[in-house]
mmCIF file of C-alpha atoms and ligand atoms in Angstrom:
data_model
loop_
_atom_site.group_PDB
_atom_site.id
_atom_site.type_symbol
_atom_site.label_atom_id
_atom_site.label_comp_id
_atom_site.label_asym_id
_atom_site.label_seq_id
_atom_site.Cartn_x
_atom_site.Cartn_y
_atom_site.Cartn_z
ATOM 1 C CA MET A 150 16.234 11.933 25.061
ATOM 2 C CA LEU A 151 16.357 13.714 21.517
ATOM 3 C CA LYS A 152 13.781 16.834 20.849
ATOM 4 C CA ILE A 153 11.335 16.784 17.929
ATOM 5 C CA SER A 154 12.666 21.144 17.876
ATOM 6 C CA SER A 155 16.200 20.251 17.310
ATOM 7 C CA LEU A 156 15.352 17.849 14.541
ATOM 8 C CA LYS A 157 13.016 20.242 12.536
ATOM 9 C CA LYS A 158 15.755 23.331 11.983
ATOM 10 C CA LEU A 159 17.212 20.090 10.102
ATOM 11 C CA VAL A 160 17.355 21.701 6.654
ATOM 12 C CA THR A 161 20.087 21.237 4.434
ATOM 13 C CA ASP A 162 22.796 20.330 6.562
ATOM 14 C CA SER A 163 21.427 16.668 7.057
ATOM 15 C CA MET A 164 23.841 14.111 5.842
ATOM 16 C CA ALA A 165 23.428 10.210 5.216
ATOM 17 C CA ILE A 166 26.167 7.878 4.891
ATOM 18 C CA ASP A 167 26.299 4.476 4.749
ATOM 19 C CA LEU A 168 29.727 3.292 5.667
ATOM 20 C CA GLY A 169 30.240 -0.156 3.516
ATOM 21 C CA THR A 170 33.131 -2.582 3.742
ATOM 22 C CA ALA A 171 33.344 -1.792 -0.181
ATOM 23 C CA SER A 172 32.179 1.745 -0.429
ATOM 24 C CA THR A 173 31.346 4.579 1.712
ATOM 25 C CA ILE A 174 28.487 6.461 0.085
ATOM 26 C CA ILE A 175 27.431 9.954 1.372
ATOM 27 C CA ALA A 176 24.110 11.717 0.810
ATOM 28 C CA VAL A 177 22.683 15.206 1.308
ATOM 29 C CA LYS A 178 19.794 16.655 1.772
ATOM 30 C CA GLY A 179 18.471 18.205 -1.255
ATOM 31 C CA ARG A 180 21.491 17.236 -2.975
ATOM 32 C CA GLY A 181 21.757 13.543 -3.365
ATOM 33 C CA VAL A 182 24.413 11.319 -3.709
ATOM 34 C CA VAL A 183 27.464 13.628 -3.205
ATOM 35 C CA LEU A 184 30.030 11.435 -2.199
ATOM 36 C CA ASP A 185 30.775 7.214 -3.554
ATOM 37 C CA GLU A 186 34.134 6.136 -2.961
ATOM 38 C CA PRO A 187 35.874 2.348 -1.901
ATOM 39 C CA SER A 188 36.628 2.247 1.345
ATOM 40 C CA LEU A 189 40.071 2.424 1.307
ATOM 41 C CA VAL A 190 43.316 4.177 2.849
ATOM 42 C CA ALA A 191 47.126 4.052 0.742
ATOM 43 C CA ILE A 192 49.529 4.157 3.572
ATOM 44 C CA ASN A 193 53.034 4.714 3.291
ATOM 45 C CA GLU A 194 55.116 1.797 4.851
ATOM 46 C CA MET A 195 58.065 4.020 6.356
ATOM 47 C CA SER A 196 55.969 6.911 8.170
ATOM 48 C CA GLU A 197 52.631 5.254 8.392
ATOM 49 C CA GLU A 198 51.270 7.996 7.082
ATOM 50 C CA ILE A 199 48.358 8.061 5.144
ATOM 51 C CA VAL A 200 48.730 9.123 1.545
ATOM 52 C CA ALA A 201 45.610 8.703 -0.090
ATOM 53 C CA PHE A 202 41.996 7.746 0.519
ATOM 54 C CA GLY A 203 39.089 6.168 -1.367
ATOM 55 C CA GLN A 204 39.117 6.525 -4.993
ATOM 56 C CA GLU A 205 42.418 7.582 -5.465
ATOM 57 C CA ALA A 206 44.049 5.057 -3.310
ATOM 58 C CA PHE A 207 41.793 2.231 -5.059
ATOM 59 C CA ASP A 208 43.827 3.779 -7.939
ATOM 60 C CA MET A 209 47.186 2.690 -6.403
ATOM 61 C CA THR A 210 45.646 -1.263 -5.774
ATOM 62 C CA GLY A 211 47.568 -4.353 -6.690
ATOM 63 C CA ARG A 212 50.795 -1.413 -8.622
ATOM 64 C CA GLU A 213 51.364 -0.215 -5.431
ATOM 65 C CA SER A 214 54.925 1.602 -5.043
ATOM 66 C CA ARG A 215 57.333 -0.034 -3.426
ATOM 67 C CA ASP A 216 56.906 2.171 0.132
ATOM 68 C CA VAL A 217 53.322 2.279 -0.288
ATOM 69 C CA ASN A 218 50.265 -0.479 0.789
ATOM 70 C CA VAL A 219 46.622 0.071 0.181
ATOM 71 C CA LYS A 220 44.411 -0.957 2.786
ATOM 72 C CA ALA A 221 40.602 -1.883 3.944
ATOM 73 C CA PRO A 222 39.969 -0.620 6.991
ATOM 74 C CA LEU A 223 36.351 -1.927 7.601
ATOM 75 C CA ILE A 224 36.386 -5.935 6.755
ATOM 76 C CA GLY A 225 33.536 -7.636 6.751
ATOM 77 C CA GLY A 226 31.648 -4.444 7.736
ATOM 78 C CA VAL A 227 33.476 -4.313 11.044
ATOM 79 C CA VAL A 228 36.050 -1.286 11.921
ATOM 80 C CA ALA A 229 38.819 -3.553 11.990
ATOM 81 C CA ASP A 230 41.820 -0.602 12.232
ATOM 82 C CA PHE A 231 40.145 2.064 14.296
ATOM 83 C CA GLU A 232 42.243 5.258 13.448
ATOM 84 C CA ARG A 233 42.389 4.734 9.924
ATOM 85 C CA THR A 234 38.518 3.925 9.980
ATOM 86 C CA LYS A 235 37.971 7.439 11.649
ATOM 87 C CA LYS A 236 40.876 9.090 9.553
ATOM 88 C CA MET A 237 38.728 7.933 6.444
ATOM 89 C CA LEU A 238 35.297 9.416 7.544
ATOM 90 C CA ALA A 239 36.881 12.487 8.428
ATOM 91 C CA HIS A 240 38.475 12.451 4.814
ATOM 92 C CA PHE A 241 35.135 11.613 3.173
ATOM 93 C CA VAL A 242 32.809 13.582 5.180
ATOM 94 C CA LYS A 243 34.886 16.956 4.819
ATOM 95 C CA LYS A 244 34.958 16.234 0.942
ATOM 96 C CA ALA A 245 30.995 15.586 0.896
ATOM 97 C CA LYS A 246 30.327 19.123 2.421
ATOM 98 C CA SER A 247 32.656 21.509 0.011
ATOM 99 C CA GLY A 248 29.924 22.998 -2.187
ATOM 100 C CA GLY A 249 27.567 22.731 0.668
ATOM 101 C CA PRO A 250 27.314 24.696 3.639
ATOM 102 C CA ASN A 251 29.571 24.281 6.139
ATOM 103 C CA ILE A 252 27.778 24.223 9.342
ATOM 104 C CA THR A 253 27.314 21.532 12.181
ATOM 105 C CA ILE A 254 25.954 18.606 10.308
ATOM 106 C CA ARG A 255 23.926 15.820 11.708
ATOM 107 C CA ALA A 256 23.661 12.828 10.162
ATOM 108 C CA VAL A 257 22.331 9.386 10.367
ATOM 109 C CA MET A 258 24.550 6.425 9.692
ATOM 110 C CA SER A 259 24.158 2.885 8.871
ATOM 111 C CA LEU A 260 24.756 -0.250 11.327
ATOM 112 C CA VAL A 261 24.602 -3.508 10.524
ATOM 113 C CA SER A 262 22.307 -5.366 12.610
ATOM 114 C CA ASP A 263 24.652 -8.011 14.738
ATOM 115 C CA VAL A 264 27.633 -5.109 15.681
ATOM 116 C CA THR A 265 28.658 -4.861 19.283
ATOM 117 C CA HIS A 266 28.651 -2.323 21.625
ATOM 118 C CA VAL A 267 32.153 -1.809 21.415
ATOM 119 C CA GLU A 268 32.076 -1.510 17.678
ATOM 120 C CA GLN A 269 29.304 1.191 17.855
ATOM 121 C CA ARG A 270 31.114 3.120 19.870
ATOM 122 C CA ALA A 271 34.085 2.914 17.996
ATOM 123 C CA LEU A 272 31.813 4.552 15.025
ATOM 124 C CA PHE A 273 30.260 7.271 16.855
ATOM 125 C CA ASN A 274 33.824 7.967 17.900
ATOM 126 C CA ALA A 275 34.910 8.546 14.628
ATOM 127 C CA ALA A 276 32.163 10.278 13.545
ATOM 128 C CA GLU A 277 32.777 12.680 16.147
ATOM 129 C CA ASP A 278 36.587 12.719 14.962
ATOM 130 C CA ALA A 279 35.103 13.782 11.925
ATOM 131 C CA HIS A 280 33.069 16.828 13.588
ATOM 132 C CA ILE A 281 29.653 15.543 12.855
ATOM 133 C CA GLY A 282 27.377 17.833 15.411
ATOM 134 C CA LYS A 283 24.730 14.834 16.199
ATOM 135 C CA VAL A 284 25.167 11.468 15.052
ATOM 136 C CA PHE A 285 22.208 9.092 14.676
ATOM 137 C CA MET A 286 22.534 5.571 13.895
ATOM 138 C CA MET A 287 19.647 3.014 12.596
ATOM 139 C CA GLU A 288 19.947 -0.812 11.306
ATOM 140 C CA GLU A 289 21.268 -0.807 7.855
ATOM 141 C CA GLY A 290 18.044 -3.564 7.041
ATOM 142 C CA LEU A 291 15.858 -0.610 8.163
ATOM 143 C CA ALA A 292 17.603 1.805 6.128
ATOM 144 C CA ALA A 293 18.149 -0.702 2.804
ATOM 145 C CA ALA A 294 13.741 -1.703 3.196
ATOM 146 C CA PHE A 295 12.753 2.220 3.411
ATOM 147 C CA GLY A 296 15.395 2.985 0.294
ATOM 148 C CA ALA A 297 14.007 0.248 -1.568
ATOM 149 C CA GLY A 298 10.423 1.887 -0.775
ATOM 150 C CA VAL A 299 8.867 0.213 1.804
ATOM 151 C CA LEU A 300 6.521 2.452 3.738
ATOM 152 C CA PRO A 301 7.454 2.449 7.445
ATOM 153 C CA THR A 302 3.603 2.237 7.664
ATOM 154 C CA ASP A 303 3.071 -0.917 5.932
ATOM 155 C CA LYS A 304 1.788 -3.250 8.323
ATOM 156 C CA ARG A 305 2.635 -6.221 6.337
ATOM 157 C CA ALA A 306 5.893 -7.691 6.236
ATOM 158 C CA SER A 307 8.534 -6.751 4.007
ATOM 159 C CA ALA A 308 11.764 -8.901 3.425
ATOM 160 C CA ILE A 309 15.137 -7.421 2.444
ATOM 161 C CA VAL A 310 18.192 -9.262 1.457
ATOM 162 C CA ASP A 311 21.114 -6.852 1.149
ATOM 163 C CA ILE A 312 24.105 -8.469 -0.531
ATOM 164 C CA GLY A 313 27.137 -6.166 0.576
ATOM 165 C CA ALA A 314 30.784 -6.900 -0.209
ATOM 166 C CA GLY A 315 31.529 -8.460 2.910
ATOM 167 C CA THR A 316 28.445 -8.949 4.877
ATOM 168 C CA THR A 317 24.662 -10.390 3.662
ATOM 169 C CA ASN A 318 22.014 -8.952 5.606
ATOM 170 C CA ILE A 319 18.769 -10.278 5.784
ATOM 171 C CA ALA A 320 15.422 -8.380 7.710
ATOM 172 C CA ILE A 321 12.424 -8.877 8.107
ATOM 173 C CA ILE A 322 10.443 -5.086 8.457
ATOM 174 C CA ALA A 323 7.084 -4.393 9.181
ATOM 175 C CA LYS A 324 5.061 -1.217 10.562
ATOM 176 C CA GLY A 325 8.509 0.621 10.266
ATOM 177 C CA SER A 326 10.287 -1.838 12.142
ATOM 178 C CA VAL A 327 12.425 -4.796 12.230
ATOM 179 C CA VAL A 328 10.444 -7.951 12.827
ATOM 180 C CA HIS A 329 13.499 -10.507 12.228
ATOM 181 C CA SER A 330 17.159 -10.677 11.327
ATOM 182 C CA THR A 331 20.433 -12.348 10.496
ATOM 183 C CA SER A 332 23.734 -11.463 9.473
ATOM 184 C CA GLU A 333 26.329 -13.097 8.080
ATOM 185 C CA ARG A 334 30.275 -11.944 7.360
ATOM 186 C CA TYR A 335 30.106 -12.973 3.896
ATOM 187 C CA GLY A 336 29.579 -11.683 0.687
ATOM 188 C CA SER A 337 30.084 -10.414 -3.126
ATOM 189 C CA ASN A 338 33.445 -10.263 -2.294
ATOM 190 C CA ALA A 339 33.863 -13.847 -1.183
ATOM 191 C CA ILE A 340 33.206 -14.489 -5.293
ATOM 192 C CA ASN A 341 36.700 -12.887 -6.023
ATOM 193 C CA GLU A 342 38.425 -14.647 -3.197
ATOM 194 C CA SER A 343 37.340 -18.194 -4.251
ATOM 195 C CA ILE A 344 37.695 -17.192 -7.984
ATOM 196 C CA ALA A 345 41.821 -15.949 -7.034
ATOM 197 C CA THR A 346 42.203 -19.155 -5.073
ATOM 198 C CA HIS A 347 40.929 -21.494 -7.898
ATOM 199 C CA LEU A 348 43.019 -19.291 -10.265
ATOM 200 C CA ARG A 349 46.120 -19.949 -8.362
ATOM 201 C CA ARG A 350 45.576 -23.377 -6.887
ATOM 202 C CA HIS A 351 44.648 -24.824 -10.540
ATOM 203 C CA ARG A 352 45.994 -22.668 -13.307
ATOM 204 C CA GLY A 353 48.566 -21.381 -11.288
ATOM 205 C CA LEU A 354 48.813 -17.735 -11.267
ATOM 206 C CA GLN A 355 48.343 -15.289 -9.186
ATOM 207 C CA VAL A 356 46.248 -12.383 -9.840
ATOM 208 C CA GLY A 357 44.981 -8.912 -8.292
ATOM 209 C CA GLU A 358 42.021 -7.666 -7.095
ATOM 210 C CA GLU A 359 41.652 -5.476 -10.674
ATOM 211 C CA THR A 360 41.404 -8.593 -12.754
ATOM 212 C CA THR A 361 39.063 -10.589 -9.998
ATOM 213 C CA GLU A 362 36.565 -7.969 -10.306
ATOM 214 C CA MET A 363 36.205 -7.751 -13.924
ATOM 215 C CA LEU A 364 35.669 -11.557 -14.356
ATOM 216 C CA LYS A 365 32.854 -11.334 -11.316
ATOM 217 C CA THR A 366 31.103 -8.325 -13.290
ATOM 218 C CA GLN A 367 31.500 -9.237 -17.089
ATOM 219 C CA PHE A 368 32.524 -13.353 -16.877
ATOM 220 C CA ALA A 369 30.145 -14.784 -14.199
ATOM 221 C CA SER A 370 27.129 -16.337 -14.106
ATOM 222 C CA THR A 371 24.791 -17.641 -11.637
ATOM 223 C CA PHE A 372 23.840 -20.032 -14.497
ATOM 224 C CA LEU A 373 25.359 -22.338 -16.751
ATOM 225 C CA PRO A 374 26.218 -20.477 -19.519
ATOM 226 C CA GLU A 375 25.072 -21.300 -22.973
ATOM 227 C CA ASP A 376 28.718 -21.160 -24.438
ATOM 228 C CA ILE A 377 30.435 -23.098 -21.880
ATOM 229 C CA ALA A 378 33.327 -23.022 -23.591
ATOM 230 C CA LYS A 379 33.622 -19.268 -24.434
ATOM 231 C CA THR A 380 37.045 -18.272 -23.237
ATOM 232 C CA ILE A 381 38.993 -15.291 -22.000
ATOM 233 C CA GLU A 382 42.696 -14.568 -21.135
ATOM 234 C CA ILE A 383 43.740 -13.765 -17.665
ATOM 235 C CA ARG A 384 47.192 -12.244 -16.934
ATOM 236 C CA GLY A 385 49.398 -12.713 -13.944
ATOM 237 C CA ARG A 386 51.851 -13.685 -11.831
ATOM 238 C CA ASP A 387 52.813 -17.037 -12.676
ATOM 239 C CA VAL A 388 53.031 -19.422 -9.269
ATOM 240 C CA GLN A 389 55.500 -21.375 -10.376
ATOM 241 C CA THR A 390 57.888 -18.981 -11.674
ATOM 242 C CA GLY A 391 57.599 -15.762 -10.100
ATOM 243 C CA SER A 392 57.049 -14.643 -13.897
ATOM 244 C CA PRO A 393 54.392 -12.739 -15.308
ATOM 245 C CA GLY A 394 51.739 -15.236 -16.954
ATOM 246 C CA ALA A 395 48.965 -15.863 -18.669
ATOM 247 C CA VAL A 396 45.844 -18.887 -18.769
ATOM 248 C CA GLU A 397 43.306 -18.600 -20.917
ATOM 249 C CA ILE A 398 39.502 -19.739 -18.815
ATOM 250 C CA THR A 399 36.282 -20.691 -20.162
ATOM 251 C CA SER A 400 33.100 -19.469 -18.540
ATOM 252 C CA GLY A 401 32.308 -22.851 -17.862
ATOM 253 C CA GLU A 402 35.196 -23.152 -15.223
ATOM 254 C CA ILE A 403 33.672 -19.772 -13.624
ATOM 255 C CA TYR A 404 30.264 -20.858 -13.220
ATOM 256 C CA PRO A 405 30.654 -23.349 -10.199
ATOM 257 C CA ILE A 406 33.501 -21.508 -8.555
ATOM 258 C CA VAL A 407 30.463 -18.356 -8.895
ATOM 259 C CA GLU A 408 27.407 -21.177 -7.903
ATOM 260 C CA GLY A 409 29.225 -22.309 -4.986
ATOM 261 C CA ILE A 410 29.420 -18.974 -3.583
ATOM 262 C CA VAL A 411 25.486 -17.913 -4.605
ATOM 263 C CA ARG A 412 24.346 -20.929 -3.337
ATOM 264 C CA ARG A 413 25.193 -20.264 0.455
ATOM 265 C CA ILE A 414 23.947 -17.043 0.031
ATOM 266 C CA ALA A 415 20.473 -17.854 -1.177
ATOM 267 C CA LEU A 416 20.783 -20.590 1.607
ATOM 268 C CA ARG A 417 20.578 -18.250 4.505
ATOM 269 C CA VAL A 418 18.018 -16.571 2.877
ATOM 270 C CA LYS A 419 16.194 -19.658 2.570
ATOM 271 C CA ASP A 420 17.100 -20.523 5.876
ATOM 272 C CA THR A 421 15.662 -17.151 7.450
ATOM 273 C CA LEU A 422 12.933 -17.776 5.657
ATOM 274 C CA THR A 423 12.165 -20.442 7.841
ATOM 275 C CA GLU A 424 12.148 -18.411 11.167
ATOM 276 C CA LEU A 425 9.416 -16.229 10.650
ATOM 277 C CA GLN A 426 5.715 -16.389 12.467
ATOM 278 C CA PRO A 427 3.080 -17.436 10.415
ATOM 279 C CA GLU A 428 1.710 -14.184 9.532
ATOM 280 C CA VAL A 429 5.042 -12.385 8.638
ATOM 281 C CA ALA A 430 5.640 -15.891 6.200
ATOM 282 C CA ALA A 431 2.007 -15.450 4.921
ATOM 283 C CA ASP A 432 2.847 -11.501 3.948
ATOM 284 C CA ILE A 433 6.263 -12.837 2.472
ATOM 285 C CA TYR A 434 4.727 -15.682 0.504
ATOM 286 C CA ASP A 435 2.641 -13.007 -1.104
ATOM 287 C CA ARG A 436 5.216 -10.493 -1.729
ATOM 288 C CA GLY A 437 9.014 -12.712 -1.559
ATOM 289 C CA VAL A 438 11.955 -10.513 -1.254
ATOM 290 C CA ILE A 439 13.978 -7.300 -2.173
ATOM 291 C CA LEU A 440 17.349 -7.488 -3.079
ATOM 292 C CA THR A 441 19.546 -4.904 -2.218
ATOM 293 C CA GLY A 442 23.141 -4.125 -1.932
ATOM 294 C CA GLY A 443 26.020 -4.484 -4.727
ATOM 295 C CA GLY A 444 25.057 -8.095 -4.864
ATOM 296 C CA ALA A 445 22.855 -8.072 -6.629
ATOM 297 C CA LEU A 446 24.124 -6.769 -9.610
ATOM 298 C CA LEU A 447 25.381 -9.944 -10.159
ATOM 299 C CA GLU A 448 24.233 -11.326 -13.375
ATOM 300 C CA GLY A 449 21.070 -13.314 -12.317
ATOM 301 C CA ILE A 450 21.140 -13.545 -8.640
ATOM 302 C CA ASP A 451 17.491 -12.887 -9.282
ATOM 303 C CA GLN A 452 16.582 -15.768 -10.796
ATOM 304 C CA TYR A 453 18.776 -17.726 -9.040
ATOM 305 C CA LEU A 454 17.377 -16.679 -5.788
ATOM 306 C CA ARG A 455 13.913 -17.186 -7.040
ATOM 307 C CA SER A 456 14.202 -20.475 -8.351
ATOM 308 C CA PHE A 457 15.827 -21.793 -5.363
ATOM 309 C CA ILE A 458 13.307 -19.866 -2.654
ATOM 310 C CA ASN A 459 10.221 -20.320 -4.951
ATOM 311 C CA LEU A 460 8.763 -16.898 -3.962
ATOM 312 C CA PRO A 461 8.775 -14.048 -6.167
ATOM 313 C CA VAL A 462 12.560 -11.789 -5.980
ATOM 314 C CA SER A 463 12.791 -7.776 -7.197
ATOM 315 C CA ILE A 464 16.205 -5.786 -7.527
ATOM 316 C CA ALA A 465 15.703 -2.373 -5.933
ATOM 317 C CA ASP A 466 16.261 0.911 -8.231
ATOM 318 C CA GLU A 467 20.175 1.628 -7.427
ATOM 319 C CA PRO A 468 20.342 -1.137 -5.237
ATOM 320 C CA ARG A 469 24.148 0.414 -3.825
ATOM 321 C CA TYR A 470 22.379 3.531 -3.424
ATOM 322 C CA ALA A 471 19.401 1.630 -1.293
ATOM 323 C CA THR A 472 20.307 2.414 2.301
ATOM 324 C CA VAL A 473 21.856 5.592 1.828
ATOM 325 C CA HIS A 474 18.622 6.481 0.590
ATOM 326 C CA GLY A 475 16.362 5.225 2.717
ATOM 327 C CA LEU A 476 18.824 7.066 5.633
ATOM 328 C CA ILE A 477 18.242 10.261 4.110
ATOM 329 C CA LYS A 478 14.656 9.861 3.925
ATOM 330 C CA MET A 479 14.830 9.845 7.906
ATOM 331 C CA PHE A 480 14.958 13.624 7.501
ATOM 332 C CA ASP A 481 11.951 13.829 6.309
ATOM 333 C CA ASP A 482 10.246 12.387 9.115
ATOM 334 C CA PRO A 483 11.524 13.126 12.874
ATOM 335 C CA ASP A 484 9.456 11.345 14.639
ATOM 336 C CA LEU A 485 10.445 8.033 12.572
ATOM 337 C CA LEU A 486 13.875 9.043 13.167
ATOM 338 C CA GLU A 487 13.289 9.383 16.913
ATOM 339 C CA ARG A 488 12.177 6.068 17.157
ATOM 340 C CA VAL A 489 14.203 3.576 14.959
ATOM 341 C CA SER A 490 17.452 5.989 15.838
ATOM 342 C CA PHE A 491 20.001 4.652 18.492
ATOM 343 C CA ASN A 492 22.032 7.810 19.682
ATOM 344 C CA GLU A 493 25.373 7.907 21.768
ATOM 345 C CA LEU A 494 23.932 7.350 25.192
ATOM 346 C CA SER A 495 21.493 4.716 24.212
ATOM 347 C CA ILE A 496 24.278 2.632 23.155
ATOM 348 C CA LEU A 497 26.358 3.627 27.130
ATOM 349 C CA GLN A 498 23.163 2.525 28.391
ATOM 350 C CA ASN A 499 22.992 -0.743 26.774
ATOM 351 C CA ALA A 500 26.613 -0.981 26.899
ATOM 352 C CA GLU A 501 26.445 -0.996 30.898
ATOM 353 C CA ILE A 502 23.683 -4.289 31.264
ATOM 354 C CA PRO A 503 26.332 -6.924 31.355
ATOM 355 C CA PHE A 504 28.763 -5.327 33.856
ATOM 356 C CA GLU A 505 25.210 -4.505 36.482
ATOM 357 C CA ALA A 506 24.506 -7.978 36.270
HETATM 358 N N1 ATP B 196 27.935 -5.220 -11.763
HETATM 359 C C1 ATP B 196 28.395 -5.898 -10.250
HETATM 360 N N2 ATP B 196 28.148 -7.179 -10.810
HETATM 361 C C2 ATP B 196 28.204 -7.906 -9.571
HETATM 362 N N3 ATP B 196 28.849 -7.554 -8.373
HETATM 363 C C3 ATP B 196 28.970 -6.525 -8.189
HETATM 364 C C4 ATP B 196 28.643 -5.048 -9.191
HETATM 365 N N4 ATP B 196 29.035 -4.019 -8.851
HETATM 366 C C5 ATP B 196 29.160 -4.177 -7.371
HETATM 367 N N5 ATP B 196 29.561 -5.184 -6.749
HETATM 368 C C6 ATP B 196 30.154 -6.006 -5.414
HETATM 369 O O1 ATP B 196 29.035 -5.535 -4.733
HETATM 370 C C7 ATP B 196 29.895 -5.379 -3.662
HETATM 371 C C8 ATP B 196 29.810 -4.299 -3.016
HETATM 372 O O2 ATP B 196 28.779 -4.065 -2.745
HETATM 373 P P1 ATP B 196 28.254 -2.650 -1.936
HETATM 374 O O3 ATP B 196 28.662 -1.387 -2.524
HETATM 375 O O4 ATP B 196 26.689 -3.076 -1.457
HETATM 376 O O5 ATP B 196 28.916 -3.152 -0.418
HETATM 377 P P2 ATP B 196 29.555 -2.601 0.918
HETATM 378 O O6 ATP B 196 27.866 -2.111 1.392
HETATM 379 O O7 ATP B 196 30.495 -1.630 0.996
HETATM 380 O O8 ATP B 196 30.004 -3.653 1.975
HETATM 381 P P3 ATP B 196 28.880 -4.221 3.026
HETATM 382 O O9 ATP B 196 27.654 -3.813 3.090
HETATM 383 O O10 ATP B 196 29.401 -5.235 3.332
HETATM 384 O O11 ATP B 196 29.713 -3.717 3.997
HETATM 385 C C9 ATP B 196 30.932 -5.753 -4.025
HETATM 386 O O12 ATP B 196 31.601 -6.970 -3.943
HETATM 387 C C10 ATP B 196 31.151 -5.856 -5.811
HETATM 388 O O13 ATP B 196 32.268 -6.285 -6.005
HETATM 389 MG MG1 MG B 197 26.258 -2.394 2.612
#
């Protein structure tokens, strides 16, 4: 069991890690967010060595040299490539520590709620390899809620919808506990994929991630645009000839693609809200839903959801940092941390149950 006395010693060596599909965000107590980089590694295909991490790897994306391949070791919030996730985490932790105290670190990490025991253990092992002395894990939905300003003492329920790159996590929180949650391995990146598929199939152009991300963040809208004829020139590779090519696309063409994905997310929220107990439903009826995660930054998504579920919808301050802000707050309240976090032992114990049964 975790000793409160050992937690009291936490001063500046406490770290919060939000290991996401798209980005890894690290905050250090007393210093705020110290690292925010894409969860990517660049691999030399000949030697299998990692040649770059994070932002540096991202800068190579789509224009890799012949023998370099940029990969995301986490897919859909899950550790898809364990060895590389471990190395990436170790690199980020080391980078986050630079300039600060380099003594044994305690860290709290977030975990999406439907992570399997195997995945939980993989993350613990990754953290151990990153030379973190003591690792706590807590549900991402709870961390996002605290980060968005939900108080752990609040008896009434709040609903948090975290739209990440690869996952949408819906959590209902009351009295500092998750009373209900659903998680779907489907997030904002589905918009990028859908745009790329449309351009390839219907416009004969293959485009890279940089292009779809630009279209999503600067050109797309969740509402039928006023000027549906507004055009933008997109460049890439012609599917037929293989040559460099360009097409003009309109905002009216992109709109239904984006709306289709956002509708699927909104439907999931709506469905989850039908699964609540009456008192919880009553609280949510009054308070509505708080959006967190990078997906909340999509133009008009709050309005869309508001009209879809007919409830108030707000966006947390700095929605991408809600989870890490919630995690770092845990070090101010050791009792709460103890109550809401898992340690390695509890994961091992839970994992044994199926074998004993
Ligand atoms: N301004 C913006 N407009 C629209 N989408 C955005 C914007 N900024 C970021 N995003 C999207 O947000 C997503 C990343 O969100 P976030 O950083 O919360 O994901 P993550 O935590 O790494 O992923 P996950 O929680 O699924 O593991 C990406 O799909 C990105 O394209
Ligand atoms: Mg996330």
